[in-house]
Amino acid sequence: MERAFGALTERELTELGAAIGRELAALPRGVVIALHGELGAGKSVLARAIARGAGVDAAMPSPTFNLVFRYQTASGRTVAHLDLYRLNDPEDVWELGWEELSDGEEITLLEWP
């Protein structure tokens, strides 16, 4: 049985994310995508699909406990995947290197903005 996220099935959400990732990879500059939704809404599924579409081939564990992971694409771009759910204070984002995010050509996928 395929899981559904709102009006989309997991496969549809994955296909949508891959298409978004391909478009983002073609941009000449960095971008930040903020993913907001309830637990189980599909934020991580969508983030992984966007990263895959942008060219990430590595395994992508959830950043829930590590808070941030950075991945290189085959074309040399960086995709950062963050999960801010566990932050206690908005000021904590600075310790994650917030000012460096989306610097240049980085694609930043942000869960729980």
mmCIF file with all atom_site columns, C-alpha atoms in Angstrom:
data_model
loop_
_atom_site.group_PDB
_atom_site.id
_atom_site.type_symbol
_atom_site.label_atom_id
_atom_site.label_alt_id
_atom_site.label_comp_id
_atom_site.label_asym_id
_atom_site.label_entity_id
_atom_site.label_seq_id
_atom_site.pdbx_PDB_ins_code
_atom_site.Cartn_x
_atom_site.Cartn_y
_atom_site.Cartn_z
_atom_site.occupancy
_atom_site.B_iso_or_equiv
_atom_site.pdbx_formal_charge
_atom_site.auth_seq_id
_atom_site.auth_comp_id
_atom_site.auth_asym_id
_atom_site.auth_atom_id
_atom_site.pdbx_PDB_model_num
ATOM 1   C CA . MET A 1 1   ? 0.000  0.000  0.000   1.00 0.00 ? 1   MET A CA 1
ATOM 2   C CA . GLU A 1 2   ? 1.438  3.338  -1.017  1.00 0.00 ? 2   GLU A CA 1
ATOM 3   C CA . ARG A 1 3   ? 1.386  6.099  1.581   1.00 0.00 ? 3   ARG A CA 1
ATOM 4   C CA . ALA A 1 4   ? -0.450 9.318  0.726   1.00 0.00 ? 4   ALA A CA 1
ATOM 5   C CA . PHE A 1 5   ? 0.633  12.808 1.760   1.00 0.00 ? 5   PHE A CA 1
ATOM 6   C CA . GLY A 1 6   ? -2.366 15.081 1.543   1.00 0.00 ? 6   GLY A CA 1
ATOM 7   C CA . ALA A 1 7   ? -3.636 14.886 -2.014  1.00 0.00 ? 7   ALA A CA 1
ATOM 8   C CA . LEU A 1 8   ? -0.451 13.248 -3.348  1.00 0.00 ? 8   LEU A CA 1
ATOM 9   C CA . THR A 1 9   ? 0.781  9.695  -3.096  1.00 0.00 ? 9   THR A CA 1
ATOM 10  C CA . GLU A 1 10  ? 4.379  9.120  -2.058  1.00 0.00 ? 10  GLU A CA 1
ATOM 11  C CA . ARG A 1 11  ? 5.291  8.359  -5.682  1.00 0.00 ? 11  ARG A CA 1
ATOM 12  C CA . GLU A 1 12  ? 3.659  11.578 -6.906  1.00 0.00 ? 12  GLU A CA 1
ATOM 13  C CA . LEU A 1 13  ? 5.363  13.596 -4.176  1.00 0.00 ? 13  LEU A CA 1
ATOM 14  C CA . THR A 1 14  ? 8.698  12.029 -5.090  1.00 0.00 ? 14  THR A CA 1
ATOM 15  C CA . GLU A 1 15  ? 8.194  12.779 -8.797  1.00 0.00 ? 15  GLU A CA 1
ATOM 16  C CA . LEU A 1 16  ? 7.226  16.377 -7.995  1.00 0.00 ? 16  LEU A CA 1
ATOM 17  C CA . GLY A 1 17  ? 10.289 16.790 -5.767  1.00 0.00 ? 17  GLY A CA 1
ATOM 18  C CA . ALA A 1 18  ? 12.619 15.372 -8.421  1.00 0.00 ? 18  ALA A CA 1
ATOM 19  C CA . ALA A 1 19  ? 11.222 17.819 -10.984 1.00 0.00 ? 19  ALA A CA 1
ATOM 20  C CA . ILE A 1 20  ? 11.713 20.719 -8.558  1.00 0.00 ? 20  ILE A CA 1
ATOM 21  C CA . GLY A 1 21  ? 15.278 19.552 -7.874  1.00 0.00 ? 21  GLY A CA 1
ATOM 22  C CA . ARG A 1 22  ? 16.119 19.443 -11.587 1.00 0.00 ? 22  ARG A CA 1
ATOM 23  C CA . GLU A 1 23  ? 14.842 23.012 -11.970 1.00 0.00 ? 23  GLU A CA 1
ATOM 24  C CA . LEU A 1 24  ? 16.789 24.219 -8.928  1.00 0.00 ? 24  LEU A CA 1
ATOM 25  C CA . ALA A 1 25  ? 19.973 22.574 -10.187 1.00 0.00 ? 25  ALA A CA 1
ATOM 26  C CA . ALA A 1 26  ? 19.685 24.637 -13.370 1.00 0.00 ? 26  ALA A CA 1
ATOM 27  C CA . LEU A 1 27  ? 19.515 27.952 -11.480 1.00 0.00 ? 27  LEU A CA 1
ATOM 28  C CA . PRO A 1 28  ? 22.706 30.022 -11.498 1.00 0.00 ? 28  PRO A CA 1
ATOM 29  C CA . ARG A 1 29  ? 22.376 30.932 -7.804  1.00 0.00 ? 29  ARG A CA 1
ATOM 30  C CA . GLY A 1 30  ? 21.488 29.430 -4.455  1.00 0.00 ? 30  GLY A CA 1
ATOM 31  C CA . VAL A 1 31  ? 17.977 29.053 -3.135  1.00 0.00 ? 31  VAL A CA 1
ATOM 32  C CA . VAL A 1 32  ? 16.280 28.274 0.179   1.00 0.00 ? 32  VAL A CA 1
ATOM 33  C CA . ILE A 1 33  ? 13.190 26.057 0.203   1.00 0.00 ? 33  ILE A CA 1
ATOM 34  C CA . ALA A 1 34  ? 11.262 26.067 3.516   1.00 0.00 ? 34  ALA A CA 1
ATOM 35  C CA . LEU A 1 35  ? 9.117  22.975 4.092   1.00 0.00 ? 35  LEU A CA 1
ATOM 36  C CA . HIS A 1 36  ? 6.343  23.410 6.623   1.00 0.00 ? 36  HIS A CA 1
ATOM 37  C CA . GLY A 1 37  ? 3.736  20.859 7.663   1.00 0.00 ? 37  GLY A CA 1
ATOM 38  C CA . GLU A 1 38  ? 2.581  18.556 10.408  1.00 0.00 ? 38  GLU A CA 1
ATOM 39  C CA . LEU A 1 39  ? 4.509  15.456 11.455  1.00 0.00 ? 39  LEU A CA 1
ATOM 40  C CA . GLY A 1 40  ? 4.152  12.864 8.714   1.00 0.00 ? 40  GLY A CA 1
ATOM 41  C CA . ALA A 1 41  ? 3.150  15.421 6.078   1.00 0.00 ? 41  ALA A CA 1
ATOM 42  C CA . GLY A 1 42  ? 5.981  14.336 3.747   1.00 0.00 ? 42  GLY A CA 1
ATOM 43  C CA . LYS A 1 43  ? 8.555  17.074 4.316   1.00 0.00 ? 43  LYS A CA 1
ATOM 44  C CA . SER A 1 44  ? 11.486 14.647 4.437   1.00 0.00 ? 44  SER A CA 1
ATOM 45  C CA . VAL A 1 45  ? 10.190 12.674 1.448   1.00 0.00 ? 45  VAL A CA 1
ATOM 46  C CA . LEU A 1 46  ? 9.939  15.885 -0.554  1.00 0.00 ? 46  LEU A CA 1
ATOM 47  C CA . ALA A 1 47  ? 13.346 17.159 0.617   1.00 0.00 ? 47  ALA A CA 1
ATOM 48  C CA . ARG A 1 48  ? 15.055 13.905 -0.385  1.00 0.00 ? 48  ARG A CA 1
ATOM 49  C CA . ALA A 1 49  ? 13.310 13.920 -3.762  1.00 0.00 ? 49  ALA A CA 1
ATOM 50  C CA . ILE A 1 50  ? 14.364 17.518 -4.431  1.00 0.00 ? 50  ILE A CA 1
ATOM 51  C CA . ALA A 1 51  ? 17.953 16.656 -3.509  1.00 0.00 ? 51  ALA A CA 1
ATOM 52  C CA . ARG A 1 52  ? 17.898 13.581 -5.768  1.00 0.00 ? 52  ARG A CA 1
ATOM 53  C CA . GLY A 1 53  ? 16.522 15.666 -8.622  1.00 0.00 ? 53  GLY A CA 1
ATOM 54  C CA . ALA A 1 54  ? 19.306 18.192 -8.050  1.00 0.00 ? 54  ALA A CA 1
ATOM 55  C CA . GLY A 1 55  ? 21.894 15.401 -8.356  1.00 0.00 ? 55  GLY A CA 1
ATOM 56  C CA . VAL A 1 56  ? 22.536 14.027 -4.853  1.00 0.00 ? 56  VAL A CA 1
ATOM 57  C CA . ASP A 1 57  ? 23.382 10.317 -5.029  1.00 0.00 ? 57  ASP A CA 1
ATOM 58  C CA . ALA A 1 58  ? 24.386 9.763  -1.378  1.00 0.00 ? 58  ALA A CA 1
ATOM 59  C CA . ALA A 1 59  ? 22.253 8.147  1.299   1.00 0.00 ? 59  ALA A CA 1
ATOM 60  C CA . MET A 1 60  ? 20.211 10.856 3.001   1.00 0.00 ? 60  MET A CA 1
ATOM 61  C CA . PRO A 1 61  ? 19.376 10.108 6.632   1.00 0.00 ? 61  PRO A CA 1
ATOM 62  C CA . SER A 1 62  ? 16.981 12.403 8.439   1.00 0.00 ? 62  SER A CA 1
ATOM 63  C CA . PRO A 1 63  ? 18.686 15.492 9.843   1.00 0.00 ? 63  PRO A CA 1
ATOM 64  C CA . THR A 1 64  ? 16.399 15.420 12.901  1.00 0.00 ? 64  THR A CA 1
ATOM 65  C CA . PHE A 1 65  ? 19.222 14.627 15.352  1.00 0.00 ? 65  PHE A CA 1
ATOM 66  C CA . ASN A 1 66  ? 22.204 16.037 13.446  1.00 0.00 ? 66  ASN A CA 1
ATOM 67  C CA . LEU A 1 67  ? 20.193 19.139 12.429  1.00 0.00 ? 67  LEU A CA 1
ATOM 68  C CA . VAL A 1 68  ? 22.124 19.697 9.198   1.00 0.00 ? 68  VAL A CA 1
ATOM 69  C CA . PHE A 1 69  ? 23.641 17.553 6.458   1.00 0.00 ? 69  PHE A CA 1
ATOM 70  C CA . ARG A 1 70  ? 25.444 18.814 3.368   1.00 0.00 ? 70  ARG A CA 1
ATOM 71  C CA . TYR A 1 71  ? 25.704 16.818 0.151   1.00 0.00 ? 71  TYR A CA 1
ATOM 72  C CA . GLN A 1 72  ? 27.669 17.330 -3.044  1.00 0.00 ? 72  GLN A CA 1
ATOM 73  C CA . THR A 1 73  ? 26.015 16.775 -6.404  1.00 0.00 ? 73  THR A CA 1
ATOM 74  C CA . ALA A 1 74  ? 27.807 15.317 -9.417  1.00 0.00 ? 74  ALA A CA 1
ATOM 75  C CA . SER A 1 75  ? 27.961 18.838 -10.886 1.00 0.00 ? 75  SER A CA 1
ATOM 76  C CA . GLY A 1 76  ? 29.706 20.164 -7.750  1.00 0.00 ? 76  GLY A CA 1
ATOM 77  C CA . ARG A 1 77  ? 26.798 22.039 -6.200  1.00 0.00 ? 77  ARG A CA 1
ATOM 78  C CA . THR A 1 78  ? 26.006 21.664 -2.532  1.00 0.00 ? 78  THR A CA 1
ATOM 79  C CA . VAL A 1 79  ? 22.608 20.707 -1.134  1.00 0.00 ? 79  VAL A CA 1
ATOM 80  C CA . ALA A 1 80  ? 22.071 21.432 2.563   1.00 0.00 ? 80  ALA A CA 1
ATOM 81  C CA . HIS A 1 81  ? 19.227 19.610 4.360   1.00 0.00 ? 81  HIS A CA 1
ATOM 82  C CA . LEU A 1 82  ? 18.251 21.037 7.749   1.00 0.00 ? 82  LEU A CA 1
ATOM 83  C CA . ASP A 1 83  ? 15.657 20.093 10.333  1.00 0.00 ? 83  ASP A CA 1
ATOM 84  C CA . LEU A 1 84  ? 15.044 22.814 12.912  1.00 0.00 ? 84  LEU A CA 1
ATOM 85  C CA . TYR A 1 85  ? 12.369 20.954 14.882  1.00 0.00 ? 85  TYR A CA 1
ATOM 86  C CA . ARG A 1 86  ? 14.642 20.336 17.874  1.00 0.00 ? 86  ARG A CA 1
ATOM 87  C CA . LEU A 1 87  ? 15.962 23.895 18.187  1.00 0.00 ? 87  LEU A CA 1
ATOM 88  C CA . ASN A 1 88  ? 14.898 25.556 21.407  1.00 0.00 ? 88  ASN A CA 1
ATOM 89  C CA . ASP A 1 89  ? 15.729 29.121 20.473  1.00 0.00 ? 89  ASP A CA 1
ATOM 90  C CA . PRO A 1 90  ? 15.722 30.846 17.057  1.00 0.00 ? 90  PRO A CA 1
ATOM 91  C CA . GLU A 1 91  ? 19.219 32.148 17.833  1.00 0.00 ? 91  GLU A CA 1
ATOM 92  C CA . ASP A 1 92  ? 20.498 28.545 17.673  1.00 0.00 ? 92  ASP A CA 1
ATOM 93  C CA . VAL A 1 93  ? 20.431 28.689 13.851  1.00 0.00 ? 93  VAL A CA 1
ATOM 94  C CA . TRP A 1 94  ? 23.608 30.776 13.908  1.00 0.00 ? 94  TRP A CA 1
ATOM 95  C CA . GLU A 1 95  ? 25.516 27.822 15.387  1.00 0.00 ? 95  GLU A CA 1
ATOM 96  C CA . LEU A 1 96  ? 24.500 25.777 12.340  1.00 0.00 ? 96  LEU A CA 1
ATOM 97  C CA . GLY A 1 97  ? 26.279 28.192 10.012  1.00 0.00 ? 97  GLY A CA 1
ATOM 98  C CA . TRP A 1 98  ? 23.093 30.019 9.004   1.00 0.00 ? 98  TRP A CA 1
ATOM 99  C CA . GLU A 1 99  ? 24.921 32.962 7.419   1.00 0.00 ? 99  GLU A CA 1
ATOM 100 C CA . GLU A 1 100 ? 26.666 30.570 5.019   1.00 0.00 ? 100 GLU A CA 1
ATOM 101 C CA . LEU A 1 101 ? 23.496 28.864 3.812   1.00 0.00 ? 101 LEU A CA 1
ATOM 102 C CA . SER A 1 102 ? 22.602 29.425 0.199   1.00 0.00 ? 102 SER A CA 1
ATOM 103 C CA . ASP A 1 103 ? 25.873 31.276 -0.224  1.00 0.00 ? 103 ASP A CA 1
ATOM 104 C CA . GLY A 1 104 ? 26.723 31.152 -3.895  1.00 0.00 ? 104 GLY A CA 1
ATOM 105 C CA . GLU A 1 105 ? 25.071 28.155 -5.512  1.00 0.00 ? 105 GLU A CA 1
ATOM 106 C CA . GLU A 1 106 ? 23.941 26.124 -2.484  1.00 0.00 ? 106 GLU A CA 1
ATOM 107 C CA . ILE A 1 107 ? 20.437 24.630 -2.470  1.00 0.00 ? 107 ILE A CA 1
ATOM 108 C CA . THR A 1 108 ? 19.070 24.718 1.087   1.00 0.00 ? 108 THR A CA 1
ATOM 109 C CA . LEU A 1 109 ? 16.153 22.482 2.096   1.00 0.00 ? 109 LEU A CA 1
ATOM 110 C CA . LEU A 1 110 ? 14.789 23.573 5.440   1.00 0.00 ? 110 LEU A CA 1
ATOM 111 C CA . GLU A 1 111 ? 12.325 21.476 7.453   1.00 0.00 ? 111 GLU A CA 1
ATOM 112 C CA . TRP A 1 112 ? 10.454 23.107 10.309  1.00 0.00 ? 112 TRP A CA 1
ATOM 113 C CA . PRO A 1 113 ? 11.392 26.708 9.429   1.00 0.00 ? 113 PRO A CA 1
#
